[in-house]
XYZ file of C-alpha atoms in Angstrom:
434
model
C -0.037 -0.022 -0.019
C 1.067 3.523 -0.490
C 2.227 5.843 2.406
C 0.528 9.108 1.135
C -2.158 9.152 3.845
C -1.806 8.893 7.541
C 1.852 8.431 7.619
C 2.551 11.650 5.892
C 0.037 13.381 8.080
C 1.680 12.131 11.163
C 5.123 13.117 10.075
C 4.306 16.463 8.687
C 1.372 17.577 10.858
C 1.030 21.189 11.609
C -0.573 22.978 14.598
C -4.245 23.309 15.097
C -6.296 22.997 11.861
C -3.246 23.176 9.600
C -2.111 19.950 7.916
C 1.418 21.307 7.275
C 3.838 23.783 8.935
C 4.173 25.266 5.389
C 0.590 26.035 5.198
C 0.478 27.781 8.724
C 3.467 29.776 7.957
C 1.753 30.997 4.695
C -1.493 31.929 6.326
C 0.438 33.820 9.184
C 2.271 35.660 6.578
C -0.995 36.546 4.572
C -2.693 37.608 7.923
C 0.202 39.948 8.693
C 0.273 41.398 5.301
C -3.603 41.815 5.377
C -3.508 43.398 9.073
C -0.712 45.831 7.732
C -2.753 46.906 4.687
C -6.108 47.287 6.557
C -3.993 49.265 9.329
C -2.880 51.689 6.688
C -6.369 51.929 5.122
C -7.821 52.262 8.738
C -5.998 55.580 8.922
C -8.038 57.070 6.085
C -11.253 55.418 7.437
C -10.714 57.175 10.746
C -10.293 60.498 9.250
C -13.198 60.238 6.972
C -15.310 58.854 9.864
C -14.157 61.350 12.531
C -13.045 58.814 14.940
C -9.625 58.565 16.787
C -6.748 57.374 14.631
C -5.607 54.593 16.876
C -9.195 53.130 16.761
C -9.086 52.946 12.968
C -5.696 51.321 13.062
C -6.767 48.822 15.683
C -9.982 48.088 13.578
C -8.022 47.518 10.565
C -5.425 45.173 12.266
C -8.231 43.139 13.897
C -10.237 42.938 10.603
C -7.231 42.020 8.525
C -6.009 39.308 10.995
C -9.269 37.237 9.910
C -7.276 35.802 7.266
C -5.515 33.712 9.691
C -8.488 31.339 9.764
C -9.148 31.283 6.065
C -8.695 27.388 5.721
C -10.967 26.579 8.683
C -13.664 29.228 8.029
C -13.564 30.609 4.564
C -17.149 31.749 4.772
C -16.271 33.939 7.798
C -13.258 35.561 6.118
C -15.320 36.285 2.864
C -18.130 37.840 5.182
C -15.589 40.048 6.963
C -14.162 41.300 3.717
C -17.608 42.168 2.433
C -18.441 43.813 5.679
C -15.165 46.228 5.632
C -15.679 46.812 1.942
C -17.652 50.210 2.560
C -14.497 51.282 4.685
C -12.464 50.851 1.624
C -10.126 48.334 3.263
C -9.422 44.621 3.071
C -8.708 44.176 -0.585
C -5.954 41.507 0.000
C -8.396 39.669 2.284
C -11.164 39.725 -0.188
C -8.956 38.316 -2.806
C -7.544 35.596 -0.739
C -10.803 34.839 0.731
C -12.705 34.496 -2.527
C -9.828 31.905 -3.646
C -10.017 29.892 -0.650
C -13.777 29.730 -0.616
C -13.659 28.606 -4.307
C -11.197 26.075 -3.797
C -12.963 24.598 -0.627
C -15.496 21.650 -0.635
C -18.457 23.940 0.039
C -21.510 23.562 -2.065
C -21.537 25.768 -5.303
C -24.554 27.715 -4.413
C -22.877 29.149 -1.270
C -19.811 29.972 -3.333
C -21.799 31.772 -5.989
C -23.926 33.604 -3.360
C -20.818 35.029 -1.483
C -18.975 35.868 -4.762
C -22.052 37.724 -6.005
C -22.268 39.593 -2.655
C -18.556 40.593 -3.002
C -18.972 41.697 -6.407
C -21.953 43.802 -5.709
C -20.127 45.340 -2.597
C -16.991 46.048 -4.613
C -19.082 47.558 -7.532
C -20.915 49.979 -5.060
C -17.900 50.939 -3.214
C -15.914 51.528 -6.438
C -18.777 53.526 -7.947
C -18.978 55.811 -4.909
C -15.138 56.292 -4.622
C -14.606 57.080 -8.191
C -17.485 59.528 -8.201
C -16.270 61.246 -5.140
C -12.654 61.606 -6.783
C -14.388 63.083 -9.874
C -16.480 65.459 -7.774
C -13.401 66.546 -5.861
C -11.558 67.495 -9.276
C -9.102 64.638 -8.893
C -10.272 63.096 -12.101
C -11.560 64.986 -15.307
C -13.209 62.358 -17.364
C -16.670 61.868 -18.936
C -19.614 60.419 -17.181
C -19.003 57.118 -18.856
C -15.781 56.535 -16.768
C -17.606 55.991 -13.514
C -19.489 52.796 -14.321
C -16.725 51.478 -16.458
C -14.133 51.739 -13.808
C -16.576 50.403 -11.180
C -17.404 47.461 -13.251
C -13.764 46.614 -14.440
C -12.376 46.960 -11.065
C -15.195 44.828 -9.328
C -14.834 42.081 -11.997
C -11.032 42.448 -11.761
C -10.969 41.883 -8.050
C -13.584 39.086 -7.930
C -13.407 36.984 -11.049
C -9.524 36.032 -11.024
C -9.479 34.695 -7.573
C -12.829 33.018 -8.022
C -11.952 31.319 -11.196
C -8.336 30.263 -9.942
C -9.893 28.846 -6.780
C -12.331 26.941 -8.736
C -9.765 25.411 -10.890
C -7.344 24.658 -7.983
C -10.322 22.878 -6.030
C -11.199 20.784 -9.081
C -7.617 19.883 -9.808
C -7.110 18.856 -5.981
C -10.266 16.709 -6.118
C -9.095 15.104 -9.355
C -5.785 14.263 -7.679
C -7.527 12.795 -4.600
C -9.839 10.717 -6.844
C -6.863 9.481 -8.816
C -4.895 8.603 -5.676
C -7.807 6.749 -4.300
C -8.231 4.817 -7.597
C -4.577 4.080 -7.340
C -4.877 2.692 -3.814
C -7.902 0.754 -4.668
C -6.127 -0.714 -7.671
C -3.144 -1.508 -5.552
C -5.306 -3.360 -3.055
C -7.082 -5.354 -5.985
C -3.789 -6.300 -7.399
C -2.649 -7.562 -4.083
C -5.900 -9.534 -3.586
C -5.533 -11.037 -7.215
C -1.811 -11.885 -6.498
C -2.827 -13.558 -3.093
C -5.690 -15.476 -5.018
C -3.173 -16.485 -7.853
C -0.872 -17.741 -5.243
C -3.680 -19.752 -3.540
C -4.704 -21.217 -6.909
C -1.135 -22.107 -7.647
C -0.822 -24.025 -4.248
C -4.133 -25.733 -4.903
C -2.938 -26.731 -8.407
C 0.489 -27.969 -7.017
C -1.557 -30.020 -4.425
C -3.884 -31.399 -6.942
C -0.880 -32.372 -9.161
C 0.808 -34.126 -6.321
C -2.328 -35.991 -5.669
C -2.468 -37.116 -9.366
C 0.980 -38.217 -9.351
C 0.595 -40.164 -6.146
C -2.538 -41.900 -7.552
C -0.809 -42.659 -10.829
C 2.147 -44.177 -9.068
C 0.096 -46.141 -6.859
C -1.962 -47.561 -9.652
C 1.149 -48.561 -11.728
C 3.202 -50.086 -8.799
C 1.112 -51.397 -6.225
C -0.886 -54.027 -8.041
C 2.374 -55.720 -9.352
C 4.360 -55.336 -6.191
C 1.537 -56.707 -4.261
C 1.416 -59.819 -6.547
C 5.203 -60.125 -6.323
C 5.068 -60.239 -2.538
C 2.094 -62.946 -2.545
C 4.091 -64.933 -5.079
C 7.126 -64.792 -2.795
C 5.121 -65.739 0.112
C 3.913 -68.710 -1.826
C 7.276 -69.349 -3.075
C 8.721 -69.490 0.347
C 5.903 -72.003 1.514
C 6.293 -74.533 -1.468
C 10.005 -74.182 -2.171
C 10.718 -77.675 -0.579
C 7.354 -79.385 -1.083
C 6.867 -78.564 -4.874
C 10.046 -77.395 -6.555
C 8.291 -76.973 -9.956
C 5.675 -74.694 -8.515
C 8.310 -72.892 -6.808
C 10.096 -72.466 -10.179
C 6.995 -71.086 -11.738
C 6.320 -68.684 -8.911
C 9.840 -67.551 -9.021
C 9.465 -66.904 -12.788
C 6.227 -64.934 -12.168
C 8.090 -62.943 -9.628
C 10.866 -62.104 -11.924
C 8.370 -61.088 -14.744
C 6.490 -58.861 -12.586
C 9.561 -57.330 -10.999
C 10.844 -56.437 -14.590
C 7.376 -54.901 -15.486
C 7.242 -52.900 -12.286
C 11.026 -51.570 -12.915
C 10.086 -50.735 -16.615
C 6.948 -48.748 -15.617
C 9.001 -46.947 -12.820
C 11.659 -45.983 -15.487
C 9.172 -44.658 -17.857
C 7.282 -42.714 -14.958
C 10.404 -41.132 -13.482
C 12.783 -40.871 -16.579
C 11.219 -37.444 -17.301
C 13.179 -36.187 -14.234
C 16.218 -36.659 -16.043
C 16.748 -34.113 -18.751
C 19.972 -32.614 -19.771
C 21.823 -30.763 -22.555
C 23.221 -33.837 -24.201
C 26.773 -33.221 -22.785
C 26.481 -34.267 -19.107
C 25.872 -30.535 -18.033
C 23.505 -29.245 -15.414
C 20.094 -30.854 -15.366
C 17.181 -28.598 -15.865
C 14.230 -28.534 -13.418
C 11.133 -30.284 -14.504
C 7.816 -28.946 -13.906
C 5.529 -30.970 -11.573
C 3.004 -31.035 -14.142
C 5.344 -32.934 -16.471
C 5.967 -35.698 -13.850
C 2.112 -35.914 -13.610
C 1.915 -36.566 -17.426
C 4.749 -39.083 -17.272
C 3.040 -40.948 -14.465
C -0.176 -41.065 -16.447
C 1.586 -42.263 -19.568
C 3.257 -44.922 -17.358
C 0.121 -45.849 -15.831
C -1.368 -46.588 -19.186
C 0.695 -49.680 -19.347
C 2.112 -49.222 -22.731
C 3.953 -45.848 -22.996
C 5.482 -46.497 -26.409
C 2.186 -46.920 -28.161
C 0.345 -44.475 -25.880
C -2.526 -46.837 -25.400
C -3.770 -47.603 -21.852
C -5.162 -50.714 -20.422
C -8.732 -51.679 -21.754
C -11.622 -53.793 -20.583
C -10.425 -56.566 -22.845
C -7.459 -57.127 -20.538
C -9.489 -57.924 -17.611
C -9.266 -61.529 -18.145
C -5.369 -61.354 -18.036
C -5.567 -59.307 -14.910
C -8.003 -61.758 -13.123
C -5.675 -64.577 -14.301
C -2.641 -62.863 -12.627
C -4.477 -62.817 -9.420
C -5.701 -66.437 -9.749
C -2.024 -67.413 -10.571
C -1.238 -65.783 -7.029
C -3.433 -68.251 -5.391
C -6.886 -66.067 -5.180
C -10.063 -67.918 -6.086
C -11.707 -65.311 -8.385
C -14.442 -65.488 -10.833
C -15.181 -63.006 -13.655
C -18.510 -62.495 -15.028
C -19.422 -60.059 -17.974
C -22.969 -58.889 -18.726
C -24.448 -57.073 -21.565
C -23.120 -56.356 -25.077
C -19.446 -55.914 -25.023
C -18.495 -52.643 -26.766
C -15.614 -50.226 -26.799
C -15.588 -46.960 -24.736
C -13.291 -43.978 -24.716
C -9.910 -44.664 -23.603
C -10.225 -42.713 -20.358
C -13.380 -44.711 -19.462
C -11.802 -47.984 -20.098
C -8.513 -47.102 -18.096
C -10.697 -45.959 -15.216
C -12.750 -49.155 -15.119
C -9.624 -51.266 -15.372
C -7.900 -49.390 -12.577
C -10.911 -49.861 -10.333
C -10.912 -53.538 -10.783
C -7.166 -53.870 -10.333
C -7.134 -51.761 -7.206
C -9.972 -53.737 -5.609
C -8.109 -56.998 -6.429
C -4.978 -55.533 -4.923
C -6.946 -54.711 -1.710
C -8.170 -58.297 -1.512
C -4.589 -59.498 -1.714
C -3.669 -57.198 1.073
C -6.604 -57.524 3.491
C -8.423 -60.746 2.627
C -5.688 -63.231 1.444
C -7.448 -66.523 0.388
C -10.980 -65.141 0.140
C -13.179 -66.052 -2.615
C -13.739 -62.945 -4.974
C -16.261 -62.053 -7.663
C -15.656 -59.656 -10.416
C -18.686 -58.388 -12.274
C -18.789 -56.197 -15.202
C -22.079 -54.881 -16.692
C -22.286 -53.088 -19.988
C -25.418 -51.005 -20.041
C -26.943 -48.544 -22.493
C -25.512 -45.322 -21.306
C -23.087 -46.498 -18.628
C -20.761 -49.284 -17.635
C -20.705 -50.927 -14.030
C -18.209 -52.933 -12.264
C -18.312 -54.536 -8.750
C -15.656 -56.361 -7.052
C -16.804 -58.305 -4.000
C -14.936 -60.831 -1.851
C -16.100 -63.156 0.894
C -14.544 -63.221 4.368
C -10.977 -64.833 4.402
C -10.965 -68.500 5.525
C -8.795 -67.492 8.347
C -8.285 -64.307 10.359
C -4.567 -64.576 10.153
C -4.613 -65.010 6.472
C -5.099 -61.432 5.818
C -1.599 -60.718 7.130
C 0.011 -63.896 5.860
C 1.932 -61.897 3.308
C 2.303 -58.868 5.375
C 1.431 -56.497 2.677
C 1.553 -52.756 3.801
C -1.134 -50.422 3.173
C -1.141 -46.795 2.551
C -4.819 -46.369 2.666
C -4.818 -44.363 -0.590
C -6.397 -47.095 -2.963
C -10.030 -46.395 -2.231
C -9.409 -42.570 -2.365
C -7.854 -42.779 -5.809
C -10.592 -45.029 -7.153
C -13.233 -42.449 -5.934
C -11.294 -39.480 -7.513
C -10.980 -41.322 -10.887
C -14.672 -42.354 -10.922
C -16.132 -39.079 -9.686
C -13.832 -37.156 -12.164
C -15.559 -38.734 -14.999
C -19.061 -37.910 -13.399
C -19.591 -41.466 -12.070
C -20.550 -42.897 -8.707
C -18.333 -44.964 -6.495
C -19.396 -46.937 -3.393
C -17.318 -49.048 -1.127
C -17.820 -50.784 2.074
C -18.223 -53.998 4.043
C -20.852 -56.550 3.197
C -23.292 -58.187 5.700
C -21.504 -61.467 5.186
C -18.240 -60.003 6.478
C -16.588 -59.438 3.176
C -15.971 -56.310 1.145
C -17.615 -54.790 -1.841
C -16.339 -52.003 -4.313
C -18.990 -50.828 -6.947
C -18.604 -48.116 -9.516
C -20.801 -46.802 -12.327
C -19.307 -44.590 -14.911
C -21.209 -42.809 -17.711
C -20.285 -44.230 -21.205
C -20.484 -40.807 -22.867
């Protein structure tokens, strides 16, 4: 914010009603000059009125000193100047008073009324004075000179200070308006900057969430199957060597696939100039894009997993020892790539959760192709033994269900998950087909 308001007023404040010491000094100087002028003019007034000379001087000094309060009471100053006009004194006070009155924030009708009174007063006084001078023989001109001199003098003493004051007042108000607009614009810009920072922070948070979801979908399923196969390998290594060899081969294949997907996801973080120089910073959004590409399962061709690969996905879980059944209802058809990827990830994550939390439980995977939507449901029965759920000791981050819900609701679908009455768990999702 600017510091043109209260800070400056505090630092440069003047006494009483003056905002600055410079303004106070100017008004004191004008008041002294006006008092001196009125004092000299009071001598002539005392002689013409037949009063003591001292009384005329004191009257002039007191009247001329009224200019000291011109900023606080400009109307009073103009009224005093009009009142002493018949005494032929207070010309400086009249000029400065009219200027101050016109430059003030008073209503225009008051300014016009007082300016008209001053003009009429000056016109009458000058008419009488010029006529007296001509009668005394001081001036030997025609009769036309009296009204001419009276009118020109009255206008010359009234119009210039009035117009100048109106100009200065309008300019001052314009500058104050521009200053207020500048302050308002600065406040608005500050608010916009704060809101932009909030939006940027929100966008960064959303991008981090998306990256975490993509990495979870890419790695969690394969690593979970690796852990399950490794546990089975440990159990049958001595009893069934052939099965142990098959499980070891499956673990190796899944490990290689997981490493490939991780390289594709995180490879975007490595960028250089080709000569081993300093690496450039990679935007967070680029990592999210790479994660999404890696999550698609086929980064080279740009095609993600589709519903036709569900049988292979279910077969991998069955190979890991899960008793799982897949049923498909309705006319099988193709959907948009994003819809098929989301449906595939929902089933994949649900099967991963069964491996983690209900090892050995019988699982049912149902997919229904409807007219305007596709529905999927993964439901598992209670595990045969309570301890079997932690037999493989699979860690859980608690982000799987959250990621599935975000994916489905992002496409305008409905996601529901929770325990069943039989003690198992059910994951259901419905995604619009359009």
